[in-house]
Short mmCIF file of C-alpha atoms and ligand atoms in Angstrom, two decimals:
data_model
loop_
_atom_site.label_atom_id
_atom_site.label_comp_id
_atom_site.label_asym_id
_atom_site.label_seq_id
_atom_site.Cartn_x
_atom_site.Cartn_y
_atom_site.Cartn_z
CA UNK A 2 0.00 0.00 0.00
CA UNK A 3 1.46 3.46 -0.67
CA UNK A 4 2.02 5.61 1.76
CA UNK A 5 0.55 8.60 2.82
CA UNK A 6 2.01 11.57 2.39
CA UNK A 7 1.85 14.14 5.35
CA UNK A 8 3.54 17.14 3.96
CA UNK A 9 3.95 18.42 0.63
CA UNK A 10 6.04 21.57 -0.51
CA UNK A 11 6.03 22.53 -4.02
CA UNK A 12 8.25 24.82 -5.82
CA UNK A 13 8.10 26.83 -2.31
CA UNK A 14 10.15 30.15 -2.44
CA UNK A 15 11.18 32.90 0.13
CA UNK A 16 12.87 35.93 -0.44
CA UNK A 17 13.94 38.97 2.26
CA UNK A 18 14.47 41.70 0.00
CA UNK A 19 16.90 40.83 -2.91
CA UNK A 20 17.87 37.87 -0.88
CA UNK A 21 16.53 34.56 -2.15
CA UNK A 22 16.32 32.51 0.92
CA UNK A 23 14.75 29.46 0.12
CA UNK A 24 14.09 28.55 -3.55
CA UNK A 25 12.01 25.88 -5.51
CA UNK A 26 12.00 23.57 -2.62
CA UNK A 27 10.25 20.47 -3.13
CA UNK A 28 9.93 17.78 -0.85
CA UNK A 29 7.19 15.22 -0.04
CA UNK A 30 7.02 13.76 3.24
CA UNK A 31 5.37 10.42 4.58
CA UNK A 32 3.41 9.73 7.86
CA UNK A 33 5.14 8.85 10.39
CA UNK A 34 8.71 9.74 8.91
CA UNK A 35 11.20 11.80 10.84
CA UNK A 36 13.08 14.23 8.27
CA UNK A 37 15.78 16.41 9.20
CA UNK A 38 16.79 19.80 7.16
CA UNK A 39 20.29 19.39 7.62
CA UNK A 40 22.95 22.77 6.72
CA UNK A 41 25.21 25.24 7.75
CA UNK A 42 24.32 28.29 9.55
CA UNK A 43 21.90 30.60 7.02
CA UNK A 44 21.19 28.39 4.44
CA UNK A 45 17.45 28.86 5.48
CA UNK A 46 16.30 25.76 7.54
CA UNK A 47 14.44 27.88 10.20
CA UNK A 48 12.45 29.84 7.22
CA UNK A 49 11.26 26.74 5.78
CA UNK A 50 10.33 24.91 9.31
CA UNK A 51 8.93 28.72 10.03
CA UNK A 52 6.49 28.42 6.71
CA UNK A 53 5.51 25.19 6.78
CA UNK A 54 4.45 26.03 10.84
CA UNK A 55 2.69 29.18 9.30
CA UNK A 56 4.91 32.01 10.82
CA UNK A 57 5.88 33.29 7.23
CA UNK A 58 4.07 33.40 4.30
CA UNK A 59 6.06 31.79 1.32
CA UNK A 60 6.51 33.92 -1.49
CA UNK A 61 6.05 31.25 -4.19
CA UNK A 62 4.67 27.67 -4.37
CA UNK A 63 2.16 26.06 -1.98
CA UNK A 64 2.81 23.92 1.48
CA UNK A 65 0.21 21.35 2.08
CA UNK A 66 -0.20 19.22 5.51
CA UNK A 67 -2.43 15.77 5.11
CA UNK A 68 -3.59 17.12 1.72
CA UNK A 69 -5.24 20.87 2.55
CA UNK A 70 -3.50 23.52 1.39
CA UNK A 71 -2.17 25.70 4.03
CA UNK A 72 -1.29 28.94 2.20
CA UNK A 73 -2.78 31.57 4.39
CA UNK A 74 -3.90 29.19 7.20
CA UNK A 75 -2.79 30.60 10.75
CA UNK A 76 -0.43 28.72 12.92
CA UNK A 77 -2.85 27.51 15.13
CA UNK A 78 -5.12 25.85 12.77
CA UNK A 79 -2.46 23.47 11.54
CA UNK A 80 -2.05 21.18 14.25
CA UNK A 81 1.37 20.84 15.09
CA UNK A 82 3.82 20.57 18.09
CA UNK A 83 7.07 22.71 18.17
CA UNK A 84 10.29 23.05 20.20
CA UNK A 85 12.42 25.47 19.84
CA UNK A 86 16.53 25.66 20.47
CA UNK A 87 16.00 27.87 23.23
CA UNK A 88 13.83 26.48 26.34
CA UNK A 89 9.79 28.25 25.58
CA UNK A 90 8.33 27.14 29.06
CA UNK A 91 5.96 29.88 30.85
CA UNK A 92 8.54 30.44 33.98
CA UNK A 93 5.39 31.45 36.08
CA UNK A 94 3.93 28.03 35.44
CA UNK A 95 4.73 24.65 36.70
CA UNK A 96 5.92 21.72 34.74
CA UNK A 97 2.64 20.07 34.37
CA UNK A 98 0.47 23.40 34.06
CA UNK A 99 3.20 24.24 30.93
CA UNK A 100 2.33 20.49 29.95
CA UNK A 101 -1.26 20.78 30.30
CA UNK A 102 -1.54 24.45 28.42
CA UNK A 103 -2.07 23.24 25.03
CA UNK A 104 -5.30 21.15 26.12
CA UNK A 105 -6.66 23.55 28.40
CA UNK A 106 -6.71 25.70 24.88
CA UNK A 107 -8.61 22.95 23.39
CA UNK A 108 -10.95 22.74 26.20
CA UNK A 109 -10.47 19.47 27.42
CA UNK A 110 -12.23 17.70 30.48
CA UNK A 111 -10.04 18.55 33.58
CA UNK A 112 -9.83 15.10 34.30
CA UNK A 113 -8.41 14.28 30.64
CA UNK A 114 -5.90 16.39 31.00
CA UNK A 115 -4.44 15.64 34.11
CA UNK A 116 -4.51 11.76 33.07
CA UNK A 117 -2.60 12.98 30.08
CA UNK A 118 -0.17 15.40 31.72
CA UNK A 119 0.90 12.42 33.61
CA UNK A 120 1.47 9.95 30.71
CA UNK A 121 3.31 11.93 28.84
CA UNK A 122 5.17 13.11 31.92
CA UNK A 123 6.23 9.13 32.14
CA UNK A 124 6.95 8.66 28.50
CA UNK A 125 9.97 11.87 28.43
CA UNK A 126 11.03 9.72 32.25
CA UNK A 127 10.04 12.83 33.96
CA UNK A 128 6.69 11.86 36.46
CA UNK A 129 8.85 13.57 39.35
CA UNK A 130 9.29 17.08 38.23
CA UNK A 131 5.53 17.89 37.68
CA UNK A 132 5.19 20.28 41.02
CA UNK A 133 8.50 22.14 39.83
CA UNK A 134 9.33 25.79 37.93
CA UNK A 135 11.19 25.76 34.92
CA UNK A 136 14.02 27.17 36.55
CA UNK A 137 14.25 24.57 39.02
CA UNK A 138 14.90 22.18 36.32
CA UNK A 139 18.64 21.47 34.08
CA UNK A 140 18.76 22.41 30.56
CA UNK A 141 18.11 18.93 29.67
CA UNK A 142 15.30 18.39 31.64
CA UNK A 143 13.40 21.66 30.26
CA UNK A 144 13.76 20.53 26.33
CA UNK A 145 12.50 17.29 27.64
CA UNK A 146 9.47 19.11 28.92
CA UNK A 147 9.10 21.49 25.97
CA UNK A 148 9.19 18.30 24.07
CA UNK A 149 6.54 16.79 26.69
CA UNK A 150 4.42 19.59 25.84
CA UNK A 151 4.53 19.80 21.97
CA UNK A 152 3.58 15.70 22.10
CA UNK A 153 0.85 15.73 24.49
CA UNK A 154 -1.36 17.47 21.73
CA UNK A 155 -0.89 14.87 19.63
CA UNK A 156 0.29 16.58 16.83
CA UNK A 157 -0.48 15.94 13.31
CA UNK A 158 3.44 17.25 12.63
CA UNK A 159 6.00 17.48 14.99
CA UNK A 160 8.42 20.36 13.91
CA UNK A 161 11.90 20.46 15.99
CA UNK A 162 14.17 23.64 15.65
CA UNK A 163 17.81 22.68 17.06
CA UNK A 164 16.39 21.63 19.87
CA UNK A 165 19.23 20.31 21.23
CA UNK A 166 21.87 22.85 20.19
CA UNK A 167 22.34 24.52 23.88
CA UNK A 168 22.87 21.37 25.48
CA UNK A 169 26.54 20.13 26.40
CA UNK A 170 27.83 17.24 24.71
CA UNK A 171 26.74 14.44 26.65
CA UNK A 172 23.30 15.85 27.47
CA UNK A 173 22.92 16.29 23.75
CA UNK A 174 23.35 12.43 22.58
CA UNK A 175 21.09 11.55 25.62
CA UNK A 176 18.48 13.93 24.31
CA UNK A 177 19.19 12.43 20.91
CA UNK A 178 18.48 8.87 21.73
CA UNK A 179 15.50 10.17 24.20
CA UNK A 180 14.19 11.53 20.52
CA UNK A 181 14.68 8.56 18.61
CA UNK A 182 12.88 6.24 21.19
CA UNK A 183 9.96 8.94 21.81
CA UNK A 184 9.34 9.22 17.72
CA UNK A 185 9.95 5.48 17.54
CA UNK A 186 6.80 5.55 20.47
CA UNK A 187 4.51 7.80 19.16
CA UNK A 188 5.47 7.43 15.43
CA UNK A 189 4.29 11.59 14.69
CA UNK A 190 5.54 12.47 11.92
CA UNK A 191 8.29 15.13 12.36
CA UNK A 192 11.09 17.91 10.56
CA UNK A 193 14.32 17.93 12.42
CA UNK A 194 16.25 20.78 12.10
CA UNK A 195 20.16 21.03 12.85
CA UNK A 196 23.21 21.98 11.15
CA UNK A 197 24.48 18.87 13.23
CA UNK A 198 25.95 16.04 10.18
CA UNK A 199 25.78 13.72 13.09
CA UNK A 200 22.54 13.88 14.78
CA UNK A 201 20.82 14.01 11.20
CA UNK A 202 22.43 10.62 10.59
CA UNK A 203 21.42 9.11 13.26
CA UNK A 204 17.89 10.19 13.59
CA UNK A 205 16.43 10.68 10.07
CA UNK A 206 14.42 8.60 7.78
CA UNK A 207 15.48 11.02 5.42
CA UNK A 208 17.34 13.71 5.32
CA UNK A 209 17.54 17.15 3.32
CA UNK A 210 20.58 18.36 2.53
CA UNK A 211 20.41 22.28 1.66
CA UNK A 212 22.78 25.29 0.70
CA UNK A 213 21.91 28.53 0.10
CA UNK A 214 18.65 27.95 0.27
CA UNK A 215 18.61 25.38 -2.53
CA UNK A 216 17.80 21.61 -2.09
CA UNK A 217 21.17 20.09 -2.55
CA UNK A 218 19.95 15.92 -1.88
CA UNK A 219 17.40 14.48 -0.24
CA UNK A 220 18.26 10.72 0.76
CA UNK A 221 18.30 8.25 3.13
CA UNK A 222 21.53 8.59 6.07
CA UNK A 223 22.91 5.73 3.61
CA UNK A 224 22.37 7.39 0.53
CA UNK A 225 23.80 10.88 1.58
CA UNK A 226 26.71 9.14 3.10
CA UNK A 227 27.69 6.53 0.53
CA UNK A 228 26.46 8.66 -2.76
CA UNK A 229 26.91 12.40 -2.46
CA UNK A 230 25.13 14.24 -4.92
CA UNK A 231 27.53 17.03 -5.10
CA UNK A 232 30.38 18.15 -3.70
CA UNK A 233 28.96 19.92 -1.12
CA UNK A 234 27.15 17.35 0.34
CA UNK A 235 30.37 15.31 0.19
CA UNK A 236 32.04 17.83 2.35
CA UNK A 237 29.50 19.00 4.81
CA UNK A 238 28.81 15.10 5.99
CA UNK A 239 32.13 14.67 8.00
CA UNK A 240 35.98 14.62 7.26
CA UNK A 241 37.06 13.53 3.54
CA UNK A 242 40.86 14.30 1.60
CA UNK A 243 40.32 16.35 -0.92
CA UNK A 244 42.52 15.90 -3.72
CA UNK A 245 42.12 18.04 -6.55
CA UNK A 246 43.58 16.69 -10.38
CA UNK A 247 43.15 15.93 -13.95
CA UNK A 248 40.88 12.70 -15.16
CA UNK A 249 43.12 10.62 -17.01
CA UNK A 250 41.30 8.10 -18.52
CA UNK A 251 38.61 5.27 -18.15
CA UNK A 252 39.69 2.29 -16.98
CA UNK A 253 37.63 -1.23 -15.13
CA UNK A 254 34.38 0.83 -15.94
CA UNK A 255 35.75 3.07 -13.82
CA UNK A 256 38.19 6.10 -14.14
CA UNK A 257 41.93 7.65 -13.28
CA UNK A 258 42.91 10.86 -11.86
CA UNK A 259 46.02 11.92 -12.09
CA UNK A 260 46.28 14.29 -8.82
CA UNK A 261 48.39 17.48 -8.63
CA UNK A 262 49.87 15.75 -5.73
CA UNK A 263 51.93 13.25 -8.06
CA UNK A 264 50.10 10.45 -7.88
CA UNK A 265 46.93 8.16 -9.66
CA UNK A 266 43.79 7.55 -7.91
CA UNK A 267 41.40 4.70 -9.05
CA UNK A 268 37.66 6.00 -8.73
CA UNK A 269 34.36 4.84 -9.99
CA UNK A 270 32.31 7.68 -11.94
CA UNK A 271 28.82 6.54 -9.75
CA UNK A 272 26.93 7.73 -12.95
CA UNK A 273 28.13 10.87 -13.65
CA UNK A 274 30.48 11.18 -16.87
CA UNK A 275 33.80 13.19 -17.04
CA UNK A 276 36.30 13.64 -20.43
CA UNK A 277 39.84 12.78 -20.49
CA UNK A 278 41.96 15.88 -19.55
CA UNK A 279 38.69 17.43 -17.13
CA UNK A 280 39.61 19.05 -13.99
CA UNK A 281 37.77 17.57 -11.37
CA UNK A 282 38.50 17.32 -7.22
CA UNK A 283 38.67 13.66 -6.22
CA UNK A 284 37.59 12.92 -2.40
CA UNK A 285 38.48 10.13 0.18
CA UNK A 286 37.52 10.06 3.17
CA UNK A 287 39.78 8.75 6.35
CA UNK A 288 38.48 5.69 7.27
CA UNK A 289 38.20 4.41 3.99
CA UNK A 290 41.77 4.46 3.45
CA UNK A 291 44.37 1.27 5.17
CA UNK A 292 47.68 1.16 5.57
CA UNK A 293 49.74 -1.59 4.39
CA UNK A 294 53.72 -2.84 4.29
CA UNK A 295 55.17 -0.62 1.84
CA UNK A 296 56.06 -2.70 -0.94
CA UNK A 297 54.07 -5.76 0.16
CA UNK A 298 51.00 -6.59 -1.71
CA UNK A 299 52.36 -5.29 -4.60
CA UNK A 300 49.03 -4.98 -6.77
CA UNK A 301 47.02 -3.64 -3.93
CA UNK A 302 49.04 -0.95 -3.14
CA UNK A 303 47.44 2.10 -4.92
CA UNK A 304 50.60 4.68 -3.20
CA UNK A 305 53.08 4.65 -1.15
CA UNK A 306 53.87 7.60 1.62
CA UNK A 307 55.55 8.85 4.46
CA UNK A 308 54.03 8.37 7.85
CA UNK A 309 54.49 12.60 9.43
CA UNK A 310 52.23 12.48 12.35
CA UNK A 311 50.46 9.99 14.52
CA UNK A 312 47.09 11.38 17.00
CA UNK A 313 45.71 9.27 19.71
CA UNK A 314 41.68 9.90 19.95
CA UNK A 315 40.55 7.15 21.97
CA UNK A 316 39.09 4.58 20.12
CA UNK A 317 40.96 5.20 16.79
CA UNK A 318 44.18 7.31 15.77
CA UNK A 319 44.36 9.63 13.13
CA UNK A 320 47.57 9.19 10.88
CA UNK A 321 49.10 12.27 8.35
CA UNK A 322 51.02 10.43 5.47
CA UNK A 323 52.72 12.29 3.11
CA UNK A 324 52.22 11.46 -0.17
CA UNK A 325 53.51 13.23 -3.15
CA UNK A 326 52.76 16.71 -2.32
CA UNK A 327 49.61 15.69 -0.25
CA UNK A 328 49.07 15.47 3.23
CA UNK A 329 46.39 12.35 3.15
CA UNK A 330 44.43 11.65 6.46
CA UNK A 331 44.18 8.16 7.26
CA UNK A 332 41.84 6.92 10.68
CA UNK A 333 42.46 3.77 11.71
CA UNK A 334 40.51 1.22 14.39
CA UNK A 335 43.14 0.73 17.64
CA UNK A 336 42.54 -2.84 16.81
CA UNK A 337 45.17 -2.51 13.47
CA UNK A 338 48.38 -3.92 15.26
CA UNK A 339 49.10 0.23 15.14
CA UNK A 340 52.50 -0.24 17.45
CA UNK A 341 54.37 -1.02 13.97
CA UNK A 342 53.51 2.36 12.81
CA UNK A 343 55.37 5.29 14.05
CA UNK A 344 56.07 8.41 11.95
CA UNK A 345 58.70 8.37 9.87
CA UNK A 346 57.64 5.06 8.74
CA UNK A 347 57.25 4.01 4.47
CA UNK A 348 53.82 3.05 3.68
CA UNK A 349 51.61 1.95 1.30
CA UNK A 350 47.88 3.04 1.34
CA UNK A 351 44.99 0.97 -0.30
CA UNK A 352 41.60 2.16 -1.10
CA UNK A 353 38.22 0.47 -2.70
CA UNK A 354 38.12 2.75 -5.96
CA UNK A 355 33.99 2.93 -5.15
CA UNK A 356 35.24 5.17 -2.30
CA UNK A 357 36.48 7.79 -4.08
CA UNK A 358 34.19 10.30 -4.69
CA UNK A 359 34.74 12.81 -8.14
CA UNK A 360 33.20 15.94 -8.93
CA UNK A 361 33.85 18.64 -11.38
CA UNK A 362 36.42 21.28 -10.01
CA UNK A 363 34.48 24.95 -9.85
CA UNK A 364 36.11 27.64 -11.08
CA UNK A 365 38.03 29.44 -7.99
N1 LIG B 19 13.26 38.25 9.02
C1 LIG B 19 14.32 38.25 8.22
N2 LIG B 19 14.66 39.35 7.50
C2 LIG B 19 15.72 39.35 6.66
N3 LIG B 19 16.55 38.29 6.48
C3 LIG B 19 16.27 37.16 7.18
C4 LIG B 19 15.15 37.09 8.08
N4 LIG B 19 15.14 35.84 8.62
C5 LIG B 19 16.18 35.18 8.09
N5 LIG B 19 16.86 35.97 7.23
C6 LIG B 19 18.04 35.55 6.43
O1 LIG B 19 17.70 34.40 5.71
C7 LIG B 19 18.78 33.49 5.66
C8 LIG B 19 18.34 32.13 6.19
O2 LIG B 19 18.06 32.25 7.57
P1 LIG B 19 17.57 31.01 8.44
O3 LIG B 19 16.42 30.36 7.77
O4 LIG B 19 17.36 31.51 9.81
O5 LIG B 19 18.83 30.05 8.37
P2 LIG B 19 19.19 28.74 9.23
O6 LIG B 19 18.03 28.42 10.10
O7 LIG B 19 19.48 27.69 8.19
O8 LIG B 19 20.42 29.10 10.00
C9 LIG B 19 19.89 34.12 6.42
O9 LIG B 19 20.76 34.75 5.50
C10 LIG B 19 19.21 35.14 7.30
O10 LIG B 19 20.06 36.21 7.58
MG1 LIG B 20 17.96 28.30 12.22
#
């Protein structure tokens, strides 16, 4: 059976002034998925979240929640739950009268609501604070009430702003998994917003990938990960080599670049075709790359470097190896019998040419 789909944005456009902030976004989402708008600072996440929650008009296309078009529809006729990055609890109010404000709106039975206050108190593992002001609570503990309180609507669309993005660290992946579990739960269909690679990974069905205001890729955590539409998605999805050069040829259904750096990479194309002599950047990233016995495994051995610079982060160490010109960043697992390498050291490095990523060089 197909799915249903819970939120549709066509060609929808935004512009402050001369400034085109969002532009011909499209994007259909189904129940029950959880889709994060994942990119860097500006590139107009909150706008989007802001007109598909009805705080800004769009300037162009149409938004649609569970079919009805919602052009010109106020905020509070569309149904939806929000948290926001910084903590939006009445401070005069107690946990479970913040909690219970939405339904006292909708003019539910007393008795309803105070049954419901206290489920939903025990589903964010918070029964305990109920009695207590927002500022006798931790950072953590608020966003898991402001969460508390955008759920116990029951939302048609849950829409999530950073809402982890003041938290430390630690708090944050708690908060994270405390996310997952709670949309696992109540399966509400919900936009994710965070400039975070990381925690769009690990909680989205899908995820959309923008930049500048333009849809860059929208895929699976796999798909973005594993096949990068562009360059930019690449790059903004964690740590990769970049090694810009000149395509050489085809070769194994799959190509050569010769790199500035001196040497040849093997890559596979992934679809998109390049002519002998093009500039392109070729990309791989750290953990993708082993170290081997330089010399050994002769027709494995894809280059051979110069070990510069070992770093110990815990559970794996980041290596610098000198090859050609390039400084090439391999990560290894502390399981890789690592003692035997010390800078200083010859090397060989091998790579899976489906890990090496291409894309035309822009004009600097
Ligand atoms: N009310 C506004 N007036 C003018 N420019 C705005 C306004 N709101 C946002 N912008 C601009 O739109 C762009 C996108 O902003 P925003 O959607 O907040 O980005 P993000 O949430 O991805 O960080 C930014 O360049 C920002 O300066
Ligand atoms: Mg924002």
């Amino acid at each position: 059976m197909e799915k249903k789909i819970d939120v549709e944005l066509n060609a929808v456009r935004k512009t402050f002034g001369s400034n085109v902030v969002v532009d011909n976004f499209d994007l259909k989402i189904e129940q029950g998925e959880c889709i994060s708008f994942l990119g860097p600072s500006g590139c107009g996440k909150t706008t989007t979240l802001n007109m598909i929650a009805g705080f800004l008009d769009p300037d162009g296309g149409e938004i649609s929640i569970k079919g009805k078009r919602m052009n010109g529809v106020p905020s509070n006729k569309r149904d939806l739950g929000m948290v926001f990055q910084t903590y939006s609890l009445f401070p005069h109010m107690t946990v479970a009268e913040n909690v219970a404000y939405g339904l006292k709106l909708r003019k539910m039975p007393k008795a309803e609501i105070k049954d419901k206050v206290r489920k939903i108190l025990e589903l964010v593992k918070l029964p305990h604070v109920a009695d207590r002001y927002p500022k006798q609570l931790s950072g953590g503990q608020r966003q898991r009430i402001a969460i508390a309180r955008a759920l116990v609507i029951e939302p048609s669309l849950l829409l999530l702003d950073e809402p982890l993005s003041n938290l430390d660290a630690k708090l944050r992946e708690e908060l994270r998994d405390e996310l997952k579990r709670l949309h696992k739960e109540t399966g509400v269909t919900t936009i994710f917003v965070t400039h975070d690679q990381e925690e769009a990974l690990y909680l989205s069905d899908r995820i959309v990938v923008l930049d500048h205001g333009k849809v860059e890729q929208i895929g699976t955590p796999w798909d973005i990960y594993n096949r990068p539409a562009s360059e930019f998605v690449h790059t903004f999805i964690g740590k990769s080599n970049r090694l810009p050069g000149t395509v050489r040829g085809s070769a194994n259904g799959g190509m050569a670049v010769q790199t500035d750096a001196g040497f040849v990479l093997e890559a596979f194309a992934d679809g998109r075709t390049f002519t002998t002599g093009e500039s392109v950047v070729a990309y791989v990233r750290p953990e993708k790359i082993r170290l081997t016995e330089s010399g050994a495994l002769a027709d494995t051995v894809r280059a051979a470097g110069t070990i510069r610079q070992l770093s110990f982060l815990g559970s794996f160490v980041e290596c610098e190896v000198e090859v050609g010109s390039a400084l090439v960043t391999v990560r290894m697992q502390m399981q890789d019998g690592l003692a035997d390498y010390t800078a200083g050291r010859q090397v060989g490095l091998t790579w899976n040419p489906k890990d090496v990523f291409v894309f035309p060089r822009k004009e600097q």
